[in-house]
Backbone as XML, in Angstrom:
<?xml version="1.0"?>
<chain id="A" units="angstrom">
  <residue number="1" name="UNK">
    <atom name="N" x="152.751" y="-112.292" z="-7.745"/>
    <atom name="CA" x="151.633" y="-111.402" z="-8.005"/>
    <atom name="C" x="151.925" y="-110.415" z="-9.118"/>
  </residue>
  <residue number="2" name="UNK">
    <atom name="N" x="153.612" y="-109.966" z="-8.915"/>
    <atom name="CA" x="153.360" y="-108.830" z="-10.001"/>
    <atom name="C" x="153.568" y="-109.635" z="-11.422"/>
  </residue>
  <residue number="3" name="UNK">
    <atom name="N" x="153.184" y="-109.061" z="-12.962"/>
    <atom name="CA" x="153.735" y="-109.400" z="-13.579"/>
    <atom name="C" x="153.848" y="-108.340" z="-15.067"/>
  </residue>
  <residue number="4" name="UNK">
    <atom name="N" x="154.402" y="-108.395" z="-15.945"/>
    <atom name="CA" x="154.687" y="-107.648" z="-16.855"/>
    <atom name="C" x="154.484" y="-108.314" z="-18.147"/>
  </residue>
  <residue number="5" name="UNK">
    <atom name="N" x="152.676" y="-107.185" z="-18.763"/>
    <atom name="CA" x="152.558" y="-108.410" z="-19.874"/>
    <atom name="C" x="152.612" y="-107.297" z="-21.418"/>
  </residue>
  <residue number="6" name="UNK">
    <atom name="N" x="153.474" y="-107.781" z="-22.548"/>
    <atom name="CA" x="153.845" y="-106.393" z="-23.507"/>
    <atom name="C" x="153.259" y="-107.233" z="-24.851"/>
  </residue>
  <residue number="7" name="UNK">
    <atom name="N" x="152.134" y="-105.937" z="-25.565"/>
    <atom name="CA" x="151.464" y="-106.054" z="-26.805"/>
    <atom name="C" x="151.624" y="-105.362" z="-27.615"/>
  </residue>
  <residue number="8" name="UNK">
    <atom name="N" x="151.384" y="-105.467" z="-28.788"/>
    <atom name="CA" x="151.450" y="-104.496" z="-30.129"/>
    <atom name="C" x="152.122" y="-104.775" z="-31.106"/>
  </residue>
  <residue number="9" name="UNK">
    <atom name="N" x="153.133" y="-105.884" z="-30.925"/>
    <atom name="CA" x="153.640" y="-106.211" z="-31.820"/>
    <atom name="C" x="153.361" y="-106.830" z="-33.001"/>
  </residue>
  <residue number="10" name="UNK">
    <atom name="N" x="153.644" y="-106.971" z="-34.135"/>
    <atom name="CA" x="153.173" y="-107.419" z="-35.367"/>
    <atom name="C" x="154.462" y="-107.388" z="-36.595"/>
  </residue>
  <residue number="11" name="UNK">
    <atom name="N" x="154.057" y="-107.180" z="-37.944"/>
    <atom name="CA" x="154.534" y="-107.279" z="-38.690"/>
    <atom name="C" x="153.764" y="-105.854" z="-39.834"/>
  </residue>
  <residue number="12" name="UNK">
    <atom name="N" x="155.435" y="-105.191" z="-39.973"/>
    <atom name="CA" x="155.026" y="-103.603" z="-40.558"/>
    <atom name="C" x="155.960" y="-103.676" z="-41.789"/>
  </residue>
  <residue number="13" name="UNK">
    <atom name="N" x="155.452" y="-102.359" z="-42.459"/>
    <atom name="CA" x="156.619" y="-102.959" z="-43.826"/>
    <atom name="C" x="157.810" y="-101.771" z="-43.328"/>
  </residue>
  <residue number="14" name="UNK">
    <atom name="N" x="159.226" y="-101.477" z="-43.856"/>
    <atom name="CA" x="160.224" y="-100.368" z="-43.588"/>
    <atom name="C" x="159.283" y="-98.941" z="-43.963"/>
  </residue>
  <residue number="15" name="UNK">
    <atom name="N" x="159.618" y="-98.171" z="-42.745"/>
    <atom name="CA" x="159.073" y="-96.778" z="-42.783"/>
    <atom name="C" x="157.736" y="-97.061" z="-41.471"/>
  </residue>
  <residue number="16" name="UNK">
    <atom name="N" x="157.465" y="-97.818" z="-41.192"/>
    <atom name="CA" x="155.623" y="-97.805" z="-40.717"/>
    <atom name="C" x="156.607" y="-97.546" z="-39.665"/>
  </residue>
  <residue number="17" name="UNK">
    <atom name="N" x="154.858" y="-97.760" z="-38.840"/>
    <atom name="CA" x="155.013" y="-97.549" z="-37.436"/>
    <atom name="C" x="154.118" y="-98.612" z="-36.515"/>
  </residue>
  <residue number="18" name="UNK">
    <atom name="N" x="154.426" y="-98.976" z="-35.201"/>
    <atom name="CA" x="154.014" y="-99.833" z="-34.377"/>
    <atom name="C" x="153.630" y="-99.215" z="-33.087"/>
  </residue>
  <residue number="19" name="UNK">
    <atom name="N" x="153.227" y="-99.356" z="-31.886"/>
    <atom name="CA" x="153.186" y="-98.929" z="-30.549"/>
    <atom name="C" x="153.017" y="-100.063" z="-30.068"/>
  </residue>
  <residue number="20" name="UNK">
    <atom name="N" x="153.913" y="-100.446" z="-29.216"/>
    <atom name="CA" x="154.126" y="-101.342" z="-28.076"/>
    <atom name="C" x="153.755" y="-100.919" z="-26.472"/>
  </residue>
  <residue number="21" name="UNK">
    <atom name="N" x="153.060" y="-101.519" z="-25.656"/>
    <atom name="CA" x="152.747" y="-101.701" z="-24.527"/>
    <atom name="C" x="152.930" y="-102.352" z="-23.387"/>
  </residue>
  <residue number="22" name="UNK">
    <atom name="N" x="153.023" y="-102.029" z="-22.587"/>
    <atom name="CA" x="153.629" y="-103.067" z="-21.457"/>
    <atom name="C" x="152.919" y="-102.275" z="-19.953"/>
  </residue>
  <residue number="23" name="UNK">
    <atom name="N" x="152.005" y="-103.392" z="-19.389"/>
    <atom name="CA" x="150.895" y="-103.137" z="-18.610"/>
    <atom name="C" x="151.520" y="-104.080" z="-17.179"/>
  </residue>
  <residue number="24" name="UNK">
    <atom name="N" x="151.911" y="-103.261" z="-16.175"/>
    <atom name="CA" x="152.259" y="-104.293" z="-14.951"/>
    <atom name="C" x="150.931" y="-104.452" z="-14.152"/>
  </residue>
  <residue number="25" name="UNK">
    <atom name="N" x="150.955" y="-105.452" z="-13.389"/>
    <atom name="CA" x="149.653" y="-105.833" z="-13.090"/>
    <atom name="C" x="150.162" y="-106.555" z="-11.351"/>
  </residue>
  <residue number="26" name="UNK">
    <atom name="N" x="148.978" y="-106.637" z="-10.620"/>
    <atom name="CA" x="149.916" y="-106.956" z="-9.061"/>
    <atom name="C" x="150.338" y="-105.995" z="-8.239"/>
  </residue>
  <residue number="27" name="UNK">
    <atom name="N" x="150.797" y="-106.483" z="-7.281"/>
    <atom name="CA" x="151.351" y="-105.540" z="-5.671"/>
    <atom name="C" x="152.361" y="-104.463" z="-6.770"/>
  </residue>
  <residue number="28" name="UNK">
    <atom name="N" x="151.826" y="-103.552" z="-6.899"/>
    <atom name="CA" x="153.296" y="-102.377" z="-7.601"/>
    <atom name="C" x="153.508" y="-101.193" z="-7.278"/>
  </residue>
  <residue number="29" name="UNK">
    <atom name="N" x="153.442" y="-100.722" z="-6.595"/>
    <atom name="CA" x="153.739" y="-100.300" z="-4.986"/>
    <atom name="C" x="155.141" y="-99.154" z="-5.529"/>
  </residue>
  <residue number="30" name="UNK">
    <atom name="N" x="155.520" y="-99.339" z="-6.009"/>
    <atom name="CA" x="157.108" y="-99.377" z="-5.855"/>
    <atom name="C" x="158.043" y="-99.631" z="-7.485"/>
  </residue>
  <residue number="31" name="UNK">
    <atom name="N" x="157.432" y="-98.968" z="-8.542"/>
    <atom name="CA" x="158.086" y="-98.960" z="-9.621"/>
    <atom name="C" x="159.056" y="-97.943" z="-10.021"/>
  </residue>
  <residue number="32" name="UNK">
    <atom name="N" x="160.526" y="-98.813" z="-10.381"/>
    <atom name="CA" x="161.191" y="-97.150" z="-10.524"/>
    <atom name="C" x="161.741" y="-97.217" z="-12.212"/>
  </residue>
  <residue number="33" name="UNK">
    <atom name="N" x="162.535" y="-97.671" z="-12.878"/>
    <atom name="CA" x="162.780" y="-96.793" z="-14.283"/>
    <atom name="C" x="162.205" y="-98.368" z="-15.070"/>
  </residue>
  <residue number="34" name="UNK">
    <atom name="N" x="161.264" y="-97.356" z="-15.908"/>
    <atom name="CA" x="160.518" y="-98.852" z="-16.792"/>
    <atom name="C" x="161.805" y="-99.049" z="-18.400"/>
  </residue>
  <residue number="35" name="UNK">
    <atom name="N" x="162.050" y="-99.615" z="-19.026"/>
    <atom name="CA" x="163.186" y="-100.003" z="-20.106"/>
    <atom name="C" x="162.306" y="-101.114" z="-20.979"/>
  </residue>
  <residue number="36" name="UNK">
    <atom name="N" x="162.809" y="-100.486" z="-22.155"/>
    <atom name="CA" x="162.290" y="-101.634" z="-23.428"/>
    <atom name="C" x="164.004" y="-101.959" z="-23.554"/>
  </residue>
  <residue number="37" name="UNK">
    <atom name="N" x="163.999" y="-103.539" z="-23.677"/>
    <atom name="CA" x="165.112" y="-104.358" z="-24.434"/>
    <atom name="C" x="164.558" y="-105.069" z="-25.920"/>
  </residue>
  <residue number="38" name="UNK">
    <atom name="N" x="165.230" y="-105.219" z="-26.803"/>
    <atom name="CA" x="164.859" y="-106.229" z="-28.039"/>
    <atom name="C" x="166.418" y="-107.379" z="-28.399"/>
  </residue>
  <residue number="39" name="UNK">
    <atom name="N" x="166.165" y="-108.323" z="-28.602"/>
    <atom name="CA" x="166.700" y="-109.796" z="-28.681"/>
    <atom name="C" x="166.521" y="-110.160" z="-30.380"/>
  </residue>
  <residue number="40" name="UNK">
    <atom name="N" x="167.348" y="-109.618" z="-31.287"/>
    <atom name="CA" x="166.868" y="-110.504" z="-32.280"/>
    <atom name="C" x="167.676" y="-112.456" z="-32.314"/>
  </residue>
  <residue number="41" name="UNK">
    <atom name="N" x="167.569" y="-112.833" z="-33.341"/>
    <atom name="CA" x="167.901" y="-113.737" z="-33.622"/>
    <atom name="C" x="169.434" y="-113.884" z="-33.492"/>
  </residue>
  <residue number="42" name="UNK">
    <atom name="N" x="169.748" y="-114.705" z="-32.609"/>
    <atom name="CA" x="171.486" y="-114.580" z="-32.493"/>
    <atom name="C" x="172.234" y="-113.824" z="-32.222"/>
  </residue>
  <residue number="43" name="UNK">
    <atom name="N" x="171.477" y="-112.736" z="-31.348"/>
    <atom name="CA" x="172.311" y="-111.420" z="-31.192"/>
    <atom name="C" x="171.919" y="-111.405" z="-29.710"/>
  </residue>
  <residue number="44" name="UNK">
    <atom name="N" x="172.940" y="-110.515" z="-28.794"/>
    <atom name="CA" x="172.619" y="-110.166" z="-27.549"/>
    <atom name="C" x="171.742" y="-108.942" z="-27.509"/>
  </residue>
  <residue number="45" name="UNK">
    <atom name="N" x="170.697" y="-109.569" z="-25.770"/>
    <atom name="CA" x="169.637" y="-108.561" z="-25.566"/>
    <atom name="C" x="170.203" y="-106.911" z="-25.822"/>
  </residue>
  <residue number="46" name="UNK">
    <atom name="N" x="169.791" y="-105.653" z="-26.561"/>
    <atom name="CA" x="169.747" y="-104.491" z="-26.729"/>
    <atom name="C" x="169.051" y="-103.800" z="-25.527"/>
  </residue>
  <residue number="47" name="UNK">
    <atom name="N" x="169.614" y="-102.674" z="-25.037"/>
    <atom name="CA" x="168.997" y="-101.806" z="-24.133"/>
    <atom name="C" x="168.049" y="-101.224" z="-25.469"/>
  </residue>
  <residue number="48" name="UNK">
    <atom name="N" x="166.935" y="-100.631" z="-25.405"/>
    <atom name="CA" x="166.499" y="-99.675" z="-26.688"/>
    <atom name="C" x="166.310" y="-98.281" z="-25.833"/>
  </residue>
  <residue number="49" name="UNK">
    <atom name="N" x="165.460" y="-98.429" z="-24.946"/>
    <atom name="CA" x="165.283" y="-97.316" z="-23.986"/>
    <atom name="C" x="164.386" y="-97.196" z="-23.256"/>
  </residue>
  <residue number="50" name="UNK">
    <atom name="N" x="164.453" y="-96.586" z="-22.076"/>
    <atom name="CA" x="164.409" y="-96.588" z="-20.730"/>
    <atom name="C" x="163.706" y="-94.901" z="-20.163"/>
  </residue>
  <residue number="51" name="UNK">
    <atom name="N" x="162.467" y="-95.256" z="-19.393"/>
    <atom name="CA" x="161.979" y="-93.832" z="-18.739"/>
    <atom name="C" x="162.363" y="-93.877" z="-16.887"/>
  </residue>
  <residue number="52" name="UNK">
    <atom name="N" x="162.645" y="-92.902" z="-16.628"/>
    <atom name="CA" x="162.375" y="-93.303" z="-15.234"/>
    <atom name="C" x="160.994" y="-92.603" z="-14.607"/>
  </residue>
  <residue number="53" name="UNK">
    <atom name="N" x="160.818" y="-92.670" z="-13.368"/>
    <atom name="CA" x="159.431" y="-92.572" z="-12.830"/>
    <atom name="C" x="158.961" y="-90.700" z="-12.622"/>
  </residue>
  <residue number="54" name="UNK">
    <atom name="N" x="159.993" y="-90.237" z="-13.167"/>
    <atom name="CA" x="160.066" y="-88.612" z="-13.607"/>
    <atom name="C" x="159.739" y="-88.263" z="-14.927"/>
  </residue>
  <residue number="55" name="UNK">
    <atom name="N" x="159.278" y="-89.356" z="-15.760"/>
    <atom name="CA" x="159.466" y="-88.924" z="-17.054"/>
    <atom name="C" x="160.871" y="-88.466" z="-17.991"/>
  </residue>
  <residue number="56" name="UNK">
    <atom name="N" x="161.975" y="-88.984" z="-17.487"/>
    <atom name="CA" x="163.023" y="-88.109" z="-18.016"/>
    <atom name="C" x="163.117" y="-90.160" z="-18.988"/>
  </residue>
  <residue number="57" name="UNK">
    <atom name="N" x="163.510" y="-89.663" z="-20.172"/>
    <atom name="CA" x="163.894" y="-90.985" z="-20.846"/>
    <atom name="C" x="165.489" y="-90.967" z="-22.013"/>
  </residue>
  <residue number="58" name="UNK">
    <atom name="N" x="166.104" y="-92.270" z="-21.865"/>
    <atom name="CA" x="167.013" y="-92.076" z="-22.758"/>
    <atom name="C" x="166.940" y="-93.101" z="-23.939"/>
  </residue>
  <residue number="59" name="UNK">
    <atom name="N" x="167.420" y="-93.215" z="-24.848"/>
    <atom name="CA" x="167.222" y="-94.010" z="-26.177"/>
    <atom name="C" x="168.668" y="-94.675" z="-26.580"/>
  </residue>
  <residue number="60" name="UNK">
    <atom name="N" x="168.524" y="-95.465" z="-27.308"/>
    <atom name="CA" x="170.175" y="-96.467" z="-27.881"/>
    <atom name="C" x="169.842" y="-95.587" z="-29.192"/>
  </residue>
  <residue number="61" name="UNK">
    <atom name="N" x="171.418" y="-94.757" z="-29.556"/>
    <atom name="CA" x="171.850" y="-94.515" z="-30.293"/>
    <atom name="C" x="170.931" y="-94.448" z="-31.770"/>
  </residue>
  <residue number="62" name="UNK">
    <atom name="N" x="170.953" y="-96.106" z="-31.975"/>
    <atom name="CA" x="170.182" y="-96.697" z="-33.239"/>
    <atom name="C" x="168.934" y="-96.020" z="-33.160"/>
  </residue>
  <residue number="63" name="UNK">
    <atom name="N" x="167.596" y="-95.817" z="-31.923"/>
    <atom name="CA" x="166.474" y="-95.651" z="-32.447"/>
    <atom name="C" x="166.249" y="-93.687" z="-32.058"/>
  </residue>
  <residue number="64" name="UNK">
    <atom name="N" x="167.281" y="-93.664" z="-31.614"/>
    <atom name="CA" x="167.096" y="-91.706" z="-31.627"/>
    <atom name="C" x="166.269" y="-91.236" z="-32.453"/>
  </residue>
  <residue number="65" name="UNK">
    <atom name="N" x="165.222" y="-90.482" z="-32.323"/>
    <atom name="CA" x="164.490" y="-89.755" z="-33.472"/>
    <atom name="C" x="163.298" y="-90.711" z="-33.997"/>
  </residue>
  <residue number="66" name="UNK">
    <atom name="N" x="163.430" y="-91.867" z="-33.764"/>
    <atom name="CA" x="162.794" y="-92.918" z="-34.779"/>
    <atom name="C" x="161.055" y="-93.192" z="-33.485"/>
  </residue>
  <residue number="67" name="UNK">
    <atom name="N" x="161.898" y="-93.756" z="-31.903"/>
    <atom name="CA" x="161.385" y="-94.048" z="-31.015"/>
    <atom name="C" x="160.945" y="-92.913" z="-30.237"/>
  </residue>
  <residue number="68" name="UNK">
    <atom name="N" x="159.557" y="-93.155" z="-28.832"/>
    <atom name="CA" x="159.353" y="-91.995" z="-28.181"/>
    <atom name="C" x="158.987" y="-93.477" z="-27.008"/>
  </residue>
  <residue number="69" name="UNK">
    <atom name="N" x="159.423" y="-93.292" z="-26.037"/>
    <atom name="CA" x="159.020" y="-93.866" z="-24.252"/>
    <atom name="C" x="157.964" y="-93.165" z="-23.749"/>
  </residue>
  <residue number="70" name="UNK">
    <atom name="N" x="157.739" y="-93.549" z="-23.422"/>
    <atom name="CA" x="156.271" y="-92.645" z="-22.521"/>
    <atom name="C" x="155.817" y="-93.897" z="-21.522"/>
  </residue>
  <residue number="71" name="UNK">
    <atom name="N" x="154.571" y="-93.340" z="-20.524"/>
    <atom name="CA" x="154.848" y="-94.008" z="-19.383"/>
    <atom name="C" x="153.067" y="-93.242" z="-19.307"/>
  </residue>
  <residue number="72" name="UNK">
    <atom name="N" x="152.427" y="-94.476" z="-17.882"/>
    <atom name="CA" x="151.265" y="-93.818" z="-17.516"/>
    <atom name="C" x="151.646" y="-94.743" z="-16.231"/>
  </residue>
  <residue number="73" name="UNK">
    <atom name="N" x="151.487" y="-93.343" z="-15.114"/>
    <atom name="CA" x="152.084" y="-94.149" z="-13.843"/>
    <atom name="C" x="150.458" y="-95.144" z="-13.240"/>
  </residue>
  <residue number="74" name="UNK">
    <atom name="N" x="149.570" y="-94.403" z="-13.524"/>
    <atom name="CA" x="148.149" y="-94.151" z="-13.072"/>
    <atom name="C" x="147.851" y="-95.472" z="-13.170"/>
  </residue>
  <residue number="75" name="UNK">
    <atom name="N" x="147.877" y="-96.045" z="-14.368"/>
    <atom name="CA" x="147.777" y="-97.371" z="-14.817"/>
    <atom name="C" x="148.670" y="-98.337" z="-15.085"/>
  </residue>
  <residue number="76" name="UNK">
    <atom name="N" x="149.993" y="-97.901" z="-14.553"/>
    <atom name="CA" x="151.594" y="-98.913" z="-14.242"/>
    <atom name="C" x="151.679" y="-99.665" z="-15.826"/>
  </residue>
  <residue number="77" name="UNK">
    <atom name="N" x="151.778" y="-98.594" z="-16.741"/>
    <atom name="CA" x="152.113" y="-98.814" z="-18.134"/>
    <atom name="C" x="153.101" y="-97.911" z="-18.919"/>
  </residue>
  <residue number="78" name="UNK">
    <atom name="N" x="154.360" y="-99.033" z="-19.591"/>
    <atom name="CA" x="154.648" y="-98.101" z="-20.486"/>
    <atom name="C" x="154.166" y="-98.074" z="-22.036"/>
  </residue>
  <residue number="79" name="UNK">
    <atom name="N" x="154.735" y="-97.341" z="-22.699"/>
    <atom name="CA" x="154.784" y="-97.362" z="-24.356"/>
    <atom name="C" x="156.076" y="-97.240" z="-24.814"/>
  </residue>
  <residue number="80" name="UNK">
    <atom name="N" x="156.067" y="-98.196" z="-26.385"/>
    <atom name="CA" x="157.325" y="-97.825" z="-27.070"/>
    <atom name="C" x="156.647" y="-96.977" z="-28.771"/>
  </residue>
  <residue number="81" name="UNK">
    <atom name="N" x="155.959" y="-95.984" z="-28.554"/>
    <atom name="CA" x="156.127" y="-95.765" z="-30.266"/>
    <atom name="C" x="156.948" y="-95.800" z="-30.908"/>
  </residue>
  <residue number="82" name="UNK">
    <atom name="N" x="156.867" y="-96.644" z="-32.319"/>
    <atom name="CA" x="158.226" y="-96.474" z="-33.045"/>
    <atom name="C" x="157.829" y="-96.084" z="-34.514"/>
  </residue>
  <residue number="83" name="UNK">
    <atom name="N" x="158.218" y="-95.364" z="-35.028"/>
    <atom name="CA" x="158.604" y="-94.537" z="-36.060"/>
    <atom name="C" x="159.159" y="-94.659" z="-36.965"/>
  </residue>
  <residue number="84" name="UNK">
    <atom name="N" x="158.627" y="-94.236" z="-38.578"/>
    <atom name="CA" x="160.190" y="-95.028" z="-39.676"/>
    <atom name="C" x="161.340" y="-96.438" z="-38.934"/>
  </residue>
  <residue number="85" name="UNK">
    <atom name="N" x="160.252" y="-97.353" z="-38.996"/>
    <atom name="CA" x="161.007" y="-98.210" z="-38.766"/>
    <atom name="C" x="161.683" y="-98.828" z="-39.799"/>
  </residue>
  <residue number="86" name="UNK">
    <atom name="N" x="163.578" y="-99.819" z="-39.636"/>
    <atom name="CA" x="163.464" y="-100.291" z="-39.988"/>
    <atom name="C" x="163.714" y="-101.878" z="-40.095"/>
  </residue>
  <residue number="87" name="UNK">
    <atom name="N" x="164.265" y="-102.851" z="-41.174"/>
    <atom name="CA" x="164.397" y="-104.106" z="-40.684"/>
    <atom name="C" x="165.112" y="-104.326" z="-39.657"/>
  </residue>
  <residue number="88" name="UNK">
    <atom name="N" x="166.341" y="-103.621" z="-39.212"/>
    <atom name="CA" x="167.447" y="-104.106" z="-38.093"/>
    <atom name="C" x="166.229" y="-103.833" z="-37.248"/>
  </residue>
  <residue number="89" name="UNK">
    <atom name="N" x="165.513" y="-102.901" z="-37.088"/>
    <atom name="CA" x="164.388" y="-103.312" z="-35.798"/>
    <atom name="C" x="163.784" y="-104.279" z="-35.975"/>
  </residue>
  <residue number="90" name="UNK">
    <atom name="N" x="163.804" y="-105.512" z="-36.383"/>
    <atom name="CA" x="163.096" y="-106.877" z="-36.442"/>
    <atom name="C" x="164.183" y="-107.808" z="-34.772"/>
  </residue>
  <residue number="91" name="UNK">
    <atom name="N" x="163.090" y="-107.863" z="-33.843"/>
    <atom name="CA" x="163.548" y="-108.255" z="-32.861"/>
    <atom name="C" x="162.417" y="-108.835" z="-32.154"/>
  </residue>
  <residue number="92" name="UNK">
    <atom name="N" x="162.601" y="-109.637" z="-30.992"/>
    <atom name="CA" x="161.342" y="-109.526" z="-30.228"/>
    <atom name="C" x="161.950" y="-108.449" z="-28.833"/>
  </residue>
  <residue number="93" name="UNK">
    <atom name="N" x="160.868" y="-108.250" z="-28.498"/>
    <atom name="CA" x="161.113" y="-106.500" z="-27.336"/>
    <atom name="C" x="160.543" y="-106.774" z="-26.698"/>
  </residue>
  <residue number="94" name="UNK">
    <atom name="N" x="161.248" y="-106.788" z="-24.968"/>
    <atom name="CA" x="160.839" y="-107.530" z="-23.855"/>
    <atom name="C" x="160.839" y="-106.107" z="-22.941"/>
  </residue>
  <residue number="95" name="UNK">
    <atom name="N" x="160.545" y="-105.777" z="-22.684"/>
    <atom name="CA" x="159.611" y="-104.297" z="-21.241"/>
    <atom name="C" x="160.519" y="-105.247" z="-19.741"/>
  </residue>
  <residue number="96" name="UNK">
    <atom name="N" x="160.987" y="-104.176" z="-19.153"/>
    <atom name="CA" x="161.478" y="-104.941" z="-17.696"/>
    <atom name="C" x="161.342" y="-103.403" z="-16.721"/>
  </residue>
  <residue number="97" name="UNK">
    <atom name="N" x="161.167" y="-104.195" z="-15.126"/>
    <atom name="CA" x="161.071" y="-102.869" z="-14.409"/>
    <atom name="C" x="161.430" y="-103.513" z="-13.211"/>
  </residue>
  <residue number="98" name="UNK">
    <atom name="N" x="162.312" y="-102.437" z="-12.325"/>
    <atom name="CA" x="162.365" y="-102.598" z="-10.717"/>
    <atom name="C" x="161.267" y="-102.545" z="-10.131"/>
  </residue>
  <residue number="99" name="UNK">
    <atom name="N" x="160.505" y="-103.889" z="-9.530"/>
    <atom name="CA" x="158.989" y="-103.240" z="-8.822"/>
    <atom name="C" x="159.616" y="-104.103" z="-7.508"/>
  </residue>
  <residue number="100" name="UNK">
    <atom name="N" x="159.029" y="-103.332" z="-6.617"/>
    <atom name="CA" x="159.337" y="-103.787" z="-5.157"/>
    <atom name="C" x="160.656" y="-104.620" z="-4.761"/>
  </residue>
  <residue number="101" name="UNK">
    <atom name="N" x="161.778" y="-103.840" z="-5.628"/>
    <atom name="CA" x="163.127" y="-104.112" z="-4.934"/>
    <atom name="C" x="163.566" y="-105.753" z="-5.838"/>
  </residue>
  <residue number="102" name="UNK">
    <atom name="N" x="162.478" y="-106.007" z="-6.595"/>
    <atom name="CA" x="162.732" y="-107.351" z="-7.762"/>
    <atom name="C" x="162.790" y="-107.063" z="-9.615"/>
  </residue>
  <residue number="103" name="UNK">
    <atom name="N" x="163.646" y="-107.802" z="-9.739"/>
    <atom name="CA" x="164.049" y="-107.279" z="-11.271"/>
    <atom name="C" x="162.547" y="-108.528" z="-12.383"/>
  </residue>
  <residue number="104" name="UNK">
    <atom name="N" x="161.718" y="-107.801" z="-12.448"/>
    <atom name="CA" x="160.385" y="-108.230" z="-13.672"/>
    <atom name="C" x="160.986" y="-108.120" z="-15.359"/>
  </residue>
  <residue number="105" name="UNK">
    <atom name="N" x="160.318" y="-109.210" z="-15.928"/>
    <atom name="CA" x="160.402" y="-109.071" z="-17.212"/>
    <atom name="C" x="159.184" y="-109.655" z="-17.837"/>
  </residue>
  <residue number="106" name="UNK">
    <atom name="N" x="158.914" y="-109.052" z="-19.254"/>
    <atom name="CA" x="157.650" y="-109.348" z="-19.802"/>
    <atom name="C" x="158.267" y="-110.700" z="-20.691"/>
  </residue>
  <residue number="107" name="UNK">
    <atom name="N" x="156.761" y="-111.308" z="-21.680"/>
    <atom name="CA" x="156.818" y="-112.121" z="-21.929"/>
    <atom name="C" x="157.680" y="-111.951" z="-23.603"/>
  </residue>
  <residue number="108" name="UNK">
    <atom name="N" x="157.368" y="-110.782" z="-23.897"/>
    <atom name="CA" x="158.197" y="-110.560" z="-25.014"/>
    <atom name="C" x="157.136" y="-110.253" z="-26.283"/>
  </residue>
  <residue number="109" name="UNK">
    <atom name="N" x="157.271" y="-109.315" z="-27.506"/>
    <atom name="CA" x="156.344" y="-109.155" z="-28.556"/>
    <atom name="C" x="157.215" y="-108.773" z="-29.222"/>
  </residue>
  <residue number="110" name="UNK">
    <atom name="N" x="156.840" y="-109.254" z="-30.410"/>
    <atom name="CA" x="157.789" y="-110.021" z="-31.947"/>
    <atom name="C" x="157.057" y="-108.541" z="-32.652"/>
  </residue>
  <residue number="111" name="UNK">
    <atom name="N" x="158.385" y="-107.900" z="-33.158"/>
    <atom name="CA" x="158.349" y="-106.836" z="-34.124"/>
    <atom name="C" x="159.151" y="-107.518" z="-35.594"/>
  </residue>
  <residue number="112" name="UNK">
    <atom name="N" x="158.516" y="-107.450" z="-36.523"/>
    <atom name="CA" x="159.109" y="-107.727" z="-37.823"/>
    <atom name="C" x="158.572" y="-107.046" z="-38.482"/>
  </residue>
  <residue number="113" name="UNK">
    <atom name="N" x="160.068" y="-106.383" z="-39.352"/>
    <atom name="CA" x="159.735" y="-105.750" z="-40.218"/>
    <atom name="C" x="160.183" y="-105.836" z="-41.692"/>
  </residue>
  <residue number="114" name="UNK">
    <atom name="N" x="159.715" y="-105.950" z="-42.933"/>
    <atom name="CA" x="160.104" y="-106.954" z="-43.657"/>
    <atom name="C" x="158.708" y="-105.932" z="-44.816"/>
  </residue>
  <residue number="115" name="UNK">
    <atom name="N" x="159.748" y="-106.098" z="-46.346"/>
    <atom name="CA" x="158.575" y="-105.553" z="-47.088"/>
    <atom name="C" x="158.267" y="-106.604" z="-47.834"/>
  </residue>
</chain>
C-alpha cells in the first residue's frame, strides 16, 4: 500500500536551480526521518540529506549551503531545493523513509546538470 513516488527532476545548466519532491502515498501512519540519496553513474548511493519528523535536518558536506530539506507532514511529503547547482550533482536522487517499521524507497528522478 505504501509507496514513495519523487518528481522534479530535469535537466538545468551549472548555477540553476531544481526542487525535487517526494509524495508518500498509503497506510503512513508512522513516518520517522525522510532522506534524499543520489546514485550517479558508477558511483555508490550518496546520503545528500535527511529531515527527521521534528524538522531538525542534516546535509552531506558537498551540498551545505547549496541544498534546503523541508518536509510537509500534513501531506507525507518531502522537498529537496537545490541551489547553484553543480555538474557533480548530476545523479539520479532516490527519497527513502521508515514508514511503519519498513525501509521504502522511491522510484528515483534524474538530475542533470550540464551546460
Amino acid at each position: 500500500q505504501v509507496q514513495l513516488v519523487e518528481s522534479g527532476g530535469g535537466l538545468v545548466q551549472p548555477g540553476g536551480s531544481l526542487r525535487l519532491s517526494c509524495a508518500a502515498s498509503g497506510s503512513t501512519f508512522n513516518i520517522r526521518d525522510m532522506t534524499w540519496f543520489r546514485q550517479a553513474p558508477g558511483k555508490q548511493r550518496e546520503l545528500v540529506a535527511s529531515i527527521t519528523s521534528g524538522g531538525s535536518a542534516n546535509y552531506a558536506d558537498s551540498v551545505k549551503g547549496r541544498f534546503t530539506i523541508s518536509r510537509d507532514n500534513a501531506k507525507n511529503t518531502v522537498h529537496l531545493q537545490m541551489n547553484s547547482l553543480k555538474p557533480e550533482d548530476t545523479a539520479v536522487y532516490y527519497c527513502h523513509s521508515l514508514i511503519n517499521y519498513h525501509n521504502y524507497w522511491g522510484q528515483g528522478t534524474q538530475v542533470t546538470v550540464s551546460s
